[in-house]
Tab-separated table of C-alpha atoms in Angstrom:
chain	number	residue	atom	x	y	z
E	1	UNK	CA	75.783	128.498	121.606
E	2	UNK	CA	74.184	131.870	120.944
E	3	UNK	CA	70.431	132.472	121.048
E	4	UNK	CA	70.535	133.333	117.341
E	5	UNK	CA	72.092	129.972	116.532
E	6	UNK	CA	69.491	128.190	118.640
E	7	UNK	CA	66.695	129.978	116.839
E	8	UNK	CA	67.787	128.973	113.368
E	9	UNK	CA	68.847	125.455	114.224
E	10	UNK	CA	66.551	122.928	112.509
E	11	UNK	CA	64.819	120.141	114.399
E	12	UNK	CA	66.680	116.869	114.539
E	13	UNK	CA	65.311	113.503	113.495
E	14	UNK	CA	65.288	111.164	116.491
E	15	UNK	CA	63.645	108.173	114.876
E	16	UNK	CA	65.518	104.900	115.090
E	17	UNK	CA	64.799	104.271	111.409
E	18	UNK	CA	67.162	107.101	110.555
E	19	UNK	CA	70.036	105.856	112.714
E	20	UNK	CA	72.964	103.565	112.077
E	21	UNK	CA	72.426	100.247	113.840
E	22	UNK	CA	74.453	97.140	114.569
E	23	UNK	CA	75.099	94.447	117.141
E	24	UNK	CA	78.869	94.394	117.643
E	25	UNK	CA	80.309	93.318	120.976
E	26	UNK	CA	83.743	93.854	122.536
E	27	UNK	CA	85.406	91.058	120.551
E	28	UNK	CA	84.097	91.958	117.103
E	29	UNK	CA	84.754	95.656	117.692
E	30	UNK	CA	88.341	94.928	118.754
E	31	UNK	CA	88.815	92.719	115.693
E	32	UNK	CA	87.608	95.550	113.466
E	33	UNK	CA	90.301	97.753	114.994
E	34	UNK	CA	92.967	95.060	114.584
E	35	UNK	CA	91.983	94.681	110.928
E	36	UNK	CA	92.835	98.341	110.355
E	37	UNK	CA	96.485	97.675	111.187
E	38	UNK	CA	96.492	94.580	108.926
E	39	UNK	CA	98.655	92.279	111.097
E	40	UNK	CA	100.234	90.328	108.241
E	41	UNK	CA	100.935	93.448	106.191
E	42	UNK	CA	102.439	95.015	109.312
E	43	UNK	CA	104.603	92.010	110.152
E	44	UNK	CA	105.695	91.550	106.533
E	45	UNK	CA	105.931	95.194	105.477
E	46	UNK	CA	106.137	97.762	108.265
E	47	UNK	CA	107.933	95.747	110.935
E	48	UNK	CA	111.056	95.069	108.822
E	49	UNK	CA	111.299	98.841	108.293
E	50	UNK	CA	111.038	99.356	112.052
E	51	UNK	CA	113.739	96.706	112.575
E	52	UNK	CA	115.914	98.473	110.025
E	53	UNK	CA	115.701	101.673	112.101
E	54	UNK	CA	115.490	100.206	115.612
E	55	UNK	CA	117.215	96.826	115.430
E	56	UNK	CA	116.800	94.709	118.546
E	57	UNK	CA	115.113	97.634	120.349
E	58	UNK	CA	111.973	97.214	118.187
E	59	UNK	CA	110.092	95.120	120.798
E	60	UNK	CA	110.734	97.774	123.454
E	61	UNK	CA	109.612	100.512	121.057
E	62	UNK	CA	106.284	98.733	120.609
E	63	UNK	CA	105.871	98.452	124.376
E	64	UNK	CA	106.707	102.139	124.868
E	65	UNK	CA	104.170	103.042	122.202
E	66	UNK	CA	101.616	100.781	123.882
E	67	UNK	CA	102.142	102.495	127.235
E	68	UNK	CA	101.800	105.965	125.724
E	69	UNK	CA	98.657	105.113	123.765
E	70	UNK	CA	97.120	103.502	126.846
E	71	UNK	CA	97.660	106.865	128.544
E	72	UNK	CA	96.036	108.521	125.517
E	73	UNK	CA	93.128	106.084	125.860
E	74	UNK	CA	92.450	107.246	129.433
E	75	UNK	CA	91.306	110.679	128.259
E	76	UNK	CA	89.824	109.232	125.068
E	77	UNK	CA	87.559	106.841	126.975
E	78	UNK	CA	86.553	109.509	129.493
E	79	UNK	CA	85.711	111.867	126.649
E	80	UNK	CA	83.579	109.167	125.012
E	81	UNK	CA	81.481	108.984	128.168
E	82	UNK	CA	80.842	112.733	127.955
E	83	UNK	CA	80.508	113.242	124.185
E	84	UNK	CA	78.062	110.497	123.282
E	85	UNK	CA	78.166	111.079	119.541
E	86	UNK	CA	79.439	108.717	116.816
E	87	UNK	CA	81.590	111.457	115.263
E	88	UNK	CA	84.940	110.208	116.551
E	89	UNK	CA	87.723	112.778	116.724
E	90	UNK	CA	85.473	115.207	114.835
E	91	UNK	CA	83.137	115.456	117.816
E	92	UNK	CA	85.981	115.486	120.355
E	93	UNK	CA	87.900	118.317	118.681
E	94	UNK	CA	84.697	120.333	118.274
E	95	UNK	CA	83.857	119.949	121.965
E	96	UNK	CA	87.337	120.963	123.090
E	97	UNK	CA	88.586	123.482	120.552
E	98	UNK	CA	85.467	124.746	118.799
E	99	UNK	CA	83.539	124.140	115.612
E	100	UNK	CA	86.163	125.525	113.217
E	101	UNK	CA	88.906	123.261	114.610
E	102	UNK	CA	86.440	120.360	114.665
E	103	UNK	CA	85.620	120.777	111.002
E	104	UNK	CA	89.317	121.020	110.168
E	105	UNK	CA	89.904	117.832	112.142
E	106	UNK	CA	87.068	116.115	110.308
E	107	UNK	CA	88.636	116.976	106.958
E	108	UNK	CA	91.990	115.631	108.183
E	109	UNK	CA	90.278	112.405	109.217
E	110	UNK	CA	88.232	111.910	106.061
E	111	UNK	CA	91.045	112.617	103.596
E	112	UNK	CA	93.642	110.915	105.784
E	113	UNK	CA	91.664	107.688	105.906
E	114	UNK	CA	90.924	107.905	102.192
E	115	UNK	CA	94.671	108.144	101.570
E	116	UNK	CA	95.627	105.381	104.002
E	117	UNK	CA	92.905	103.171	102.574
E	118	UNK	CA	94.077	103.680	99.019
E	119	UNK	CA	97.340	101.920	99.812
E	120	UNK	CA	95.307	98.707	100.167
E	121	UNK	CA	93.904	98.181	96.631
E	122	UNK	CA	97.279	99.062	95.128
E	123	UNK	CA	99.187	96.817	97.542
E	124	UNK	CA	96.612	94.070	96.964
E	125	UNK	CA	97.052	94.420	93.206
E	126	UNK	CA	100.852	94.177	93.367
E	127	UNK	CA	100.757	91.203	95.749
E	128	UNK	CA	98.012	89.405	93.843
E	129	UNK	CA	99.698	89.915	90.481
E	130	UNK	CA	102.981	88.534	91.776
E	131	UNK	CA	101.239	85.532	93.339
E	132	UNK	CA	99.258	84.704	90.198
E	133	UNK	CA	102.264	85.005	87.879
E	134	UNK	CA	105.107	83.634	90.014
E	135	UNK	CA	103.338	81.043	92.172
E	136	UNK	CA	100.361	79.918	90.109
E	137	UNK	CA	101.932	80.454	86.672
E	138	UNK	CA	98.910	82.479	85.562
E	139	UNK	CA	98.564	85.422	83.188
E	140	UNK	CA	100.114	88.817	83.843
E	141	UNK	CA	96.995	90.954	84.338
E	142	UNK	CA	97.438	94.744	84.693
E	143	UNK	CA	97.436	95.807	88.348
E	144	UNK	CA	94.459	98.136	88.079
E	145	UNK	CA	92.034	95.289	87.329
E	146	UNK	CA	92.911	93.627	90.625
E	147	UNK	CA	92.563	96.986	92.378
E	148	UNK	CA	89.103	97.604	90.913
E	149	UNK	CA	87.918	94.114	91.880
E	150	UNK	CA	88.852	94.536	95.558
E	151	UNK	CA	87.299	98.022	95.628
E	152	UNK	CA	84.002	96.562	94.411
E	153	UNK	CA	84.209	93.734	96.960
E	154	UNK	CA	84.909	95.888	100.016
E	155	UNK	CA	82.315	98.430	98.912
E	156	UNK	CA	79.724	95.635	98.835
E	157	UNK	CA	80.521	94.717	102.444
E	158	UNK	CA	80.652	98.372	103.572
E	159	UNK	CA	77.287	98.989	101.880
E	160	UNK	CA	75.669	96.320	104.042
E	161	UNK	CA	74.982	96.244	107.776
E	162	UNK	CA	78.135	96.593	109.905
E	163	UNK	CA	77.632	93.132	111.418
E	164	UNK	CA	78.467	91.531	108.053
E	165	UNK	CA	81.771	93.409	107.893
E	166	UNK	CA	82.466	92.484	111.513
E	167	UNK	CA	82.010	88.768	110.785
E	168	UNK	CA	84.298	88.905	107.747
E	169	UNK	CA	86.955	90.842	109.659
E	170	UNK	CA	86.806	88.489	112.636
E	171	UNK	CA	87.329	85.390	110.486
E	172	UNK	CA	90.233	86.928	108.586
E	173	UNK	CA	91.856	88.280	111.767
E	174	UNK	CA	91.717	84.903	113.518
E	175	UNK	CA	93.497	83.258	110.567
E	176	UNK	CA	96.111	86.021	110.426
E	177	UNK	CA	96.838	85.890	114.119
E	178	UNK	CA	97.185	82.116	113.997
E	179	UNK	CA	99.763	82.139	111.205
E	180	UNK	CA	101.783	84.863	112.920
E	181	UNK	CA	101.695	82.936	116.191
E	182	UNK	CA	102.965	79.852	114.342
E	183	UNK	CA	105.824	81.941	112.958
E	184	UNK	CA	106.616	83.328	116.423
E	185	UNK	CA	106.707	79.858	117.961
E	186	UNK	CA	108.923	78.550	115.140
E	187	UNK	CA	111.329	81.482	115.518
E	188	UNK	CA	111.628	81.093	119.292
E	189	UNK	CA	112.012	77.318	118.927
E	190	UNK	CA	114.798	77.860	116.400
E	191	UNK	CA	116.492	80.200	118.847
E	192	UNK	CA	116.338	77.601	121.629
E	193	UNK	CA	117.553	74.777	119.373
E	194	UNK	CA	120.607	76.757	118.292
E	195	UNK	CA	121.434	77.711	121.863
E	196	UNK	CA	121.618	81.390	120.939
E	197	UNK	CA	120.976	83.989	123.595
E	198	UNK	CA	117.759	85.932	123.157
E	199	UNK	CA	118.193	89.548	124.161
E	200	UNK	CA	116.531	92.819	123.278
E	201	UNK	CA	117.779	96.304	124.078
E	202	UNK	CA	116.125	99.514	125.159
E	203	UNK	CA	115.951	102.202	122.478
E	204	UNK	CA	118.381	105.097	122.675
E	205	UNK	CA	116.670	108.442	121.995
E	206	UNK	CA	120.039	109.860	120.998
E	207	UNK	CA	120.161	107.564	117.961
E	208	UNK	CA	119.377	109.298	114.688
E	209	UNK	CA	116.924	106.560	113.711
E	210	UNK	CA	114.984	106.477	116.999
E	211	UNK	CA	112.443	109.038	115.806
E	212	UNK	CA	111.799	107.165	112.573
E	213	UNK	CA	111.319	103.941	114.520
E	214	UNK	CA	108.679	105.638	116.698
E	215	UNK	CA	107.011	107.071	113.629
E	216	UNK	CA	106.622	103.734	111.883
E	217	UNK	CA	105.529	102.017	115.095
E	218	UNK	CA	102.685	104.417	115.900
E	219	UNK	CA	101.080	103.828	112.510
E	220	UNK	CA	100.474	100.213	113.535
E	221	UNK	CA	98.048	101.388	116.230
E	222	UNK	CA	95.838	103.583	114.067
E	223	UNK	CA	92.180	102.708	113.889
E	224	UNK	CA	91.305	102.249	117.568
E	225	UNK	CA	89.305	105.474	117.232
E	226	UNK	CA	86.731	103.263	115.505
E	227	UNK	CA	85.527	102.149	118.919
E	228	UNK	CA	83.824	105.556	119.235
E	229	UNK	CA	82.803	105.927	115.599
E	230	UNK	CA	80.694	102.762	115.883
E	231	UNK	CA	78.876	103.989	119.019
E	232	UNK	CA	75.416	103.502	117.472
E	233	UNK	CA	76.346	100.092	116.091
E	234	UNK	CA	77.580	98.275	119.213
E	235	UNK	CA	75.814	96.642	122.117
E	236	UNK	CA	75.903	98.633	125.355
E	237	UNK	CA	78.356	101.343	124.194
E	238	UNK	CA	79.040	102.543	127.751
E	239	UNK	CA	80.693	99.198	128.474
E	240	UNK	CA	81.772	98.017	125.024
E	241	UNK	CA	83.704	101.124	123.927
E	242	UNK	CA	86.076	101.367	126.926
E	243	UNK	CA	86.768	97.632	126.977
E	244	UNK	CA	87.341	97.410	123.222
E	245	UNK	CA	89.598	100.489	123.278
E	246	UNK	CA	91.920	99.209	125.987
E	247	UNK	CA	91.838	95.668	124.596
E	248	UNK	CA	92.738	96.923	121.115
E	249	UNK	CA	95.687	99.063	122.201
E	250	UNK	CA	97.069	96.509	124.640
E	251	UNK	CA	96.485	93.574	122.301
E	252	UNK	CA	98.090	95.262	119.293
E	253	UNK	CA	101.094	96.408	121.301
E	254	UNK	CA	101.852	93.098	123.004
E	255	UNK	CA	101.186	91.117	119.828
E	256	UNK	CA	103.573	93.166	117.704
E	257	UNK	CA	106.192	93.317	120.455
E	258	UNK	CA	106.132	89.509	120.603
E	259	UNK	CA	106.550	89.180	116.827
E	260	UNK	CA	109.361	91.751	116.769
E	261	UNK	CA	111.035	89.621	119.456
E	262	UNK	CA	110.562	86.575	117.218
E	263	UNK	CA	112.439	88.376	114.441
E	264	UNK	CA	115.244	89.131	116.900
E	265	UNK	CA	115.245	85.508	118.064
E	266	UNK	CA	115.640	84.207	114.521
E	267	UNK	CA	118.183	86.675	113.140
E	268	UNK	CA	119.955	87.429	116.419
E	269	UNK	CA	120.262	90.705	118.291
E	270	UNK	CA	123.436	91.576	116.401
E	271	UNK	CA	122.129	90.583	112.982
E	272	UNK	CA	118.473	91.583	112.804
E	273	UNK	CA	119.089	95.222	111.857
E	274	UNK	CA	121.495	94.397	109.037
E	275	UNK	CA	119.206	91.595	107.805
E	276	UNK	CA	116.242	93.988	107.705
E	277	UNK	CA	118.283	96.615	105.863
E	278	UNK	CA	119.547	94.078	103.309
E	279	UNK	CA	116.169	92.460	102.532
E	280	UNK	CA	113.427	94.705	103.868
E	281	UNK	CA	110.599	93.700	101.523
E	282	UNK	CA	111.180	89.946	101.696
E	283	UNK	CA	112.419	89.533	105.271
E	284	UNK	CA	109.259	87.881	106.569
E	285	UNK	CA	108.666	85.696	103.505
E	286	UNK	CA	112.227	84.396	103.347
E	287	UNK	CA	112.391	83.699	107.080
E	288	UNK	CA	109.111	81.734	106.861
E	289	UNK	CA	110.560	79.670	104.014
E	290	UNK	CA	113.623	78.852	106.131
E	291	UNK	CA	111.601	78.072	109.262
E	292	UNK	CA	108.448	76.408	107.919
E	293	UNK	CA	108.929	75.688	104.217
E	294	UNK	CA	107.705	77.148	100.945
E	295	UNK	CA	104.167	75.722	101.169
E	296	UNK	CA	103.602	77.523	104.436
E	297	UNK	CA	105.009	80.687	102.842
E	298	UNK	CA	102.467	80.351	100.023
E	299	UNK	CA	99.676	80.020	102.584
E	300	UNK	CA	101.002	83.161	104.228
E	301	UNK	CA	100.844	84.994	100.902
E	302	UNK	CA	97.196	84.014	100.439
E	303	UNK	CA	96.401	85.276	103.934
E	304	UNK	CA	98.338	88.465	103.206
E	305	UNK	CA	95.959	89.026	100.306
E	306	UNK	CA	92.891	88.499	102.508
E	307	UNK	CA	94.531	90.638	105.203
E	308	UNK	CA	94.744	93.523	102.756
E	309	UNK	CA	91.055	93.118	101.980
E	310	UNK	CA	90.200	93.198	105.690
E	311	UNK	CA	92.367	96.270	106.266
E	312	UNK	CA	90.755	98.080	103.357
E	313	UNK	CA	87.258	97.179	104.542
E	314	UNK	CA	87.999	98.442	108.052
E	315	UNK	CA	89.310	101.753	106.709
E	316	UNK	CA	86.408	102.119	104.283
E	317	UNK	CA	83.923	101.680	107.122
E	318	UNK	CA	85.646	104.402	109.161
E	319	UNK	CA	85.956	106.829	106.231
E	320	UNK	CA	82.305	106.241	105.308
E	321	UNK	CA	81.202	107.138	108.825
E	322	UNK	CA	83.206	110.351	108.808
E	323	UNK	CA	81.553	111.287	105.527
E	324	UNK	CA	78.208	110.302	107.042
E	325	UNK	CA	78.785	112.479	110.123
E	326	UNK	CA	79.776	115.503	108.046
E	327	UNK	CA	76.759	115.006	105.793
E	328	UNK	CA	74.430	114.766	108.802
E	329	UNK	CA	75.823	118.101	109.926
E	330	UNK	CA	75.225	119.440	106.380
E	331	UNK	CA	78.936	120.154	105.858
E	332	UNK	CA	78.873	117.664	102.960
E	333	UNK	CA	76.003	116.845	100.577
E	334	UNK	CA	73.041	115.589	102.600
E	335	UNK	CA	72.698	112.441	100.482
E	336	UNK	CA	75.849	111.043	102.090
E	337	UNK	CA	74.019	111.110	105.427
E	338	UNK	CA	71.306	108.706	104.359
E	339	UNK	CA	70.826	105.428	106.233
E	340	UNK	CA	69.940	102.285	104.290
E	341	UNK	CA	66.360	101.284	105.216
E	342	UNK	CA	67.267	97.593	105.496
E	343	UNK	CA	70.961	97.450	106.460
E	344	UNK	CA	70.966	100.573	108.677
E	345	UNK	CA	74.335	101.461	107.150
E	346	UNK	CA	75.750	104.701	105.692
E	347	UNK	CA	75.440	103.099	102.280
E	348	UNK	CA	75.774	106.170	100.062
E	349	UNK	CA	78.820	107.363	101.980
E	350	UNK	CA	80.362	103.892	101.626
E	351	UNK	CA	79.644	103.957	97.888
E	352	UNK	CA	81.247	107.399	97.651
E	353	UNK	CA	84.471	106.162	99.301
E	354	UNK	CA	84.618	103.234	96.874
E	355	UNK	CA	83.964	105.578	93.955
E	356	UNK	CA	86.831	107.880	94.987
E	357	UNK	CA	89.223	104.922	95.143
E	358	UNK	CA	87.984	103.576	91.799
E	359	UNK	CA	88.392	106.956	90.068
E	360	UNK	CA	91.887	107.246	91.542
E	361	UNK	CA	92.777	103.797	90.238
E	362	UNK	CA	91.578	104.617	86.707
E	363	UNK	CA	93.385	107.958	86.761
E	364	UNK	CA	96.692	106.459	87.900
E	365	UNK	CA	96.341	103.673	85.353
E	366	UNK	CA	95.871	106.215	82.556
E	367	UNK	CA	98.897	108.163	83.803
E	368	UNK	CA	100.891	104.897	83.930
E	369	UNK	CA	102.209	105.637	87.419
E	370	UNK	CA	104.087	102.747	89.119
E	371	UNK	CA	101.814	101.099	91.708
E	372	UNK	CA	104.723	100.384	94.082
E	373	UNK	CA	105.250	104.118	94.541
E	374	UNK	CA	101.544	104.877	94.833
E	375	UNK	CA	100.864	102.861	97.969
E	376	UNK	CA	103.925	104.238	99.778
E	377	UNK	CA	102.913	107.852	99.112
E	378	UNK	CA	99.240	107.206	99.922
E	379	UNK	CA	99.985	105.377	103.155
E	380	UNK	CA	102.632	107.845	104.323
E	381	UNK	CA	100.659	111.020	103.674
E	382	UNK	CA	97.496	109.518	105.184
E	383	UNK	CA	99.432	108.422	108.255
E	384	UNK	CA	100.692	111.971	108.766
E	385	UNK	CA	97.132	113.365	108.541
E	386	UNK	CA	95.795	110.948	111.154
E	387	UNK	CA	98.811	111.480	113.429
E	388	UNK	CA	98.269	115.235	113.321
E	389	UNK	CA	94.587	114.662	114.070
E	390	UNK	CA	95.414	112.471	117.087
E	391	UNK	CA	97.642	115.222	118.481
E	392	UNK	CA	94.900	117.825	117.991
E	393	UNK	CA	92.298	115.497	119.543
E	394	UNK	CA	94.479	114.851	122.585
E	395	UNK	CA	94.918	118.593	123.105
E	396	UNK	CA	91.157	119.026	122.667
E	397	UNK	CA	90.425	116.488	125.411
E	398	UNK	CA	92.765	118.334	127.787
E	399	UNK	CA	91.197	121.716	127.015
E	400	UNK	CA	87.661	120.339	127.311
E	401	UNK	CA	88.155	118.947	130.810
E	402	UNK	CA	90.169	121.976	131.916
E	403	UNK	CA	87.132	124.098	131.071
E	404	UNK	CA	84.833	121.665	132.885
E	405	UNK	CA	86.739	121.743	136.188
E	406	UNK	CA	84.327	124.141	137.873
E	407	UNK	CA	81.071	122.576	136.749
E	408	UNK	CA	81.785	118.823	136.681
E	409	UNK	CA	85.279	117.986	137.931
E	410	UNK	CA	86.653	114.571	137.024
E	411	UNK	CA	89.675	112.638	138.242
E	412	UNK	CA	92.745	114.847	137.707
E	413	UNK	CA	94.679	111.899	136.292
E	414	UNK	CA	92.000	110.902	133.795
E	415	UNK	CA	90.898	114.363	132.715
E	416	UNK	CA	94.098	116.439	132.806
E	417	UNK	CA	97.355	114.583	133.468
E	418	UNK	CA	96.847	111.715	131.002
E	419	UNK	CA	95.641	113.980	128.143
E	420	UNK	CA	98.538	116.383	128.786
E	421	UNK	CA	101.127	113.588	128.692
E	422	UNK	CA	99.653	112.153	125.489
E	423	UNK	CA	99.517	115.633	123.922
E	424	UNK	CA	103.211	116.197	124.601
E	425	UNK	CA	104.126	112.750	123.302
E	426	UNK	CA	102.012	112.950	120.161
E	427	UNK	CA	103.262	116.477	119.558
E	428	UNK	CA	106.835	115.190	119.656
E	429	UNK	CA	106.026	112.363	117.232
E	430	UNK	CA	104.281	114.857	114.923
E	431	UNK	CA	107.413	117.008	114.857
E	432	UNK	CA	109.434	113.887	114.021
E	433	UNK	CA	107.006	113.168	111.178
E	434	UNK	CA	107.391	116.684	109.801
E	435	UNK	CA	111.192	116.560	109.875
E	436	UNK	CA	111.264	113.080	108.333
E	437	UNK	CA	108.375	113.423	105.890
E	438	UNK	CA	110.420	112.338	102.817
E	439	UNK	CA	111.171	108.983	104.486
E	440	UNK	CA	107.515	108.631	105.487
E	441	UNK	CA	106.197	109.020	101.917
E	442	UNK	CA	109.244	107.592	100.179
E	443	UNK	CA	109.386	110.530	97.818
E	444	UNK	CA	111.334	113.551	96.686
E	445	UNK	CA	111.271	117.122	97.940
E	446	UNK	CA	108.446	117.991	95.553
E	447	UNK	CA	106.236	115.183	96.873
E	448	UNK	CA	107.028	116.282	100.425
E	449	UNK	CA	105.977	119.859	99.762
E	450	UNK	CA	102.782	118.835	97.943
E	451	UNK	CA	101.448	116.310	100.436
E	452	UNK	CA	102.567	118.058	103.618
E	453	UNK	CA	101.093	121.283	102.258
E	454	UNK	CA	97.855	119.447	101.466
E	455	UNK	CA	97.629	118.134	105.025
E	456	UNK	CA	97.878	121.542	106.654
E	457	UNK	CA	95.637	123.031	103.960
E	458	UNK	CA	92.915	120.549	104.939
E	459	UNK	CA	92.938	121.693	108.545
E	460	UNK	CA	93.075	125.370	107.585
E	461	UNK	CA	90.349	124.772	105.004
E	462	UNK	CA	88.095	123.460	107.745
E	463	UNK	CA	88.551	126.718	109.642
E	464	UNK	CA	87.747	128.806	106.580
E	465	UNK	CA	84.720	126.686	105.674
E	466	UNK	CA	83.396	126.911	109.235
E	467	UNK	CA	83.733	130.700	109.226
E	468	UNK	CA	81.876	130.858	105.907
E	469	UNK	CA	79.110	128.673	107.324
E	470	UNK	CA	78.893	130.826	110.428
E	471	UNK	CA	78.284	133.865	108.248
E	472	UNK	CA	76.220	132.393	105.412
E	473	UNK	CA	74.526	129.334	106.922
E	474	UNK	CA	74.291	129.702	110.704
E	475	UNK	CA	71.872	126.766	110.905
E	476	UNK	CA	74.550	124.454	109.436
E	477	UNK	CA	77.255	126.005	111.614
E	478	UNK	CA	75.129	125.303	114.697
E	479	UNK	CA	75.030	121.598	113.878
E	480	UNK	CA	78.774	121.063	113.449
E	481	UNK	CA	80.267	118.363	115.625
E	482	UNK	CA	77.126	117.463	117.564
E	483	UNK	CA	75.905	114.488	115.538
E	484	UNK	CA	72.549	114.182	117.251
E	485	UNK	CA	69.847	112.462	115.240
């Protein structure tokens, strides 16, 4: 930092009253991460797509992804011990690649999570409407009313202290995990009772669908970055963050690999891919009906609805904290950086996220756009933004520790080799995402051009904005990415 920047940099508020606060431990933090992936929505929605592309190699794909993201976590955790700020990838990219890249990464994160999160109210609305009409025999209420209700509900929880959200997420996650475990046991039991051989295969990179299978699998792991974002809101962050990070990645990977194996056990290694292709959207529901009965399937649907709420709440909390971090650095309106005097939460930033989703819902309702298409486009484009950010962050970790070799050398494996491996892997997956973007967003060439262009424009826009700040507001530029209070 130059002497001029130091001279104009304003004093920072170090009072605890002005800080985010919470009391999350390893378990509740890991559950908040698991909620992001929405286990039931993953098992019922994303996993059949993965099976359609990967067939009986889906369990192995999850394990490969787990191994690679554990390698990513090595540098991630080491970086968290050096950059003790709650800015997530924003702080990491700034430390490794500079303020302009950091601001571009922050914009990717904020908009990416806003997009991913918007899939939830729309998906909730479609699922809830179908359940009310087809199962309960109730009225056919327009989808946007359901969407607005869940936006208000999650915004209420996000407005309050993080511990309230953590309790809600933990309860919902326990119920979700239990019902999926019951399904797994029933599927494996069915396999044993029929005397069928249970076998899974290794993926073949030469297959045309291998890249798409990887792409859909990695999205199930998003959200473990939250372990760093909540630094000020957990007990003993030096211990809690590393443990929760590794537990989240390993737990998600093994859990989904086991459930993918259950699918293979029920449909058979030779039949699971064709079954997933023939009935992608209803594969989980129909197999539950066959294994456990319709009542159990109805219970699953109710938990799928609560799972969507938990997923949306987890994403809203993360997006709110990115907005909060940017506001604290004066890159966004300062009001978004306010801390609630009672709940110690980023309440105005949480309200802003809910307001963006609500305005989007009203706008799409007025335009009469089909909700089924909305959540596919929102989820796919948001996933691409976060994937690109993870690649940039991994490269930033490598560059940061490469620069630090002379002054404070760390383990070569932790600081250089692991970040380099994860950078190469995530770079390859990013290229796959670019070449298969239409499948990711489920849209036409026009949608591909618009949303892919928007993603890269966000990162480039961060560079341009940072350069403007450097020239016009050097005091704001000096703050970028530091997130000290």
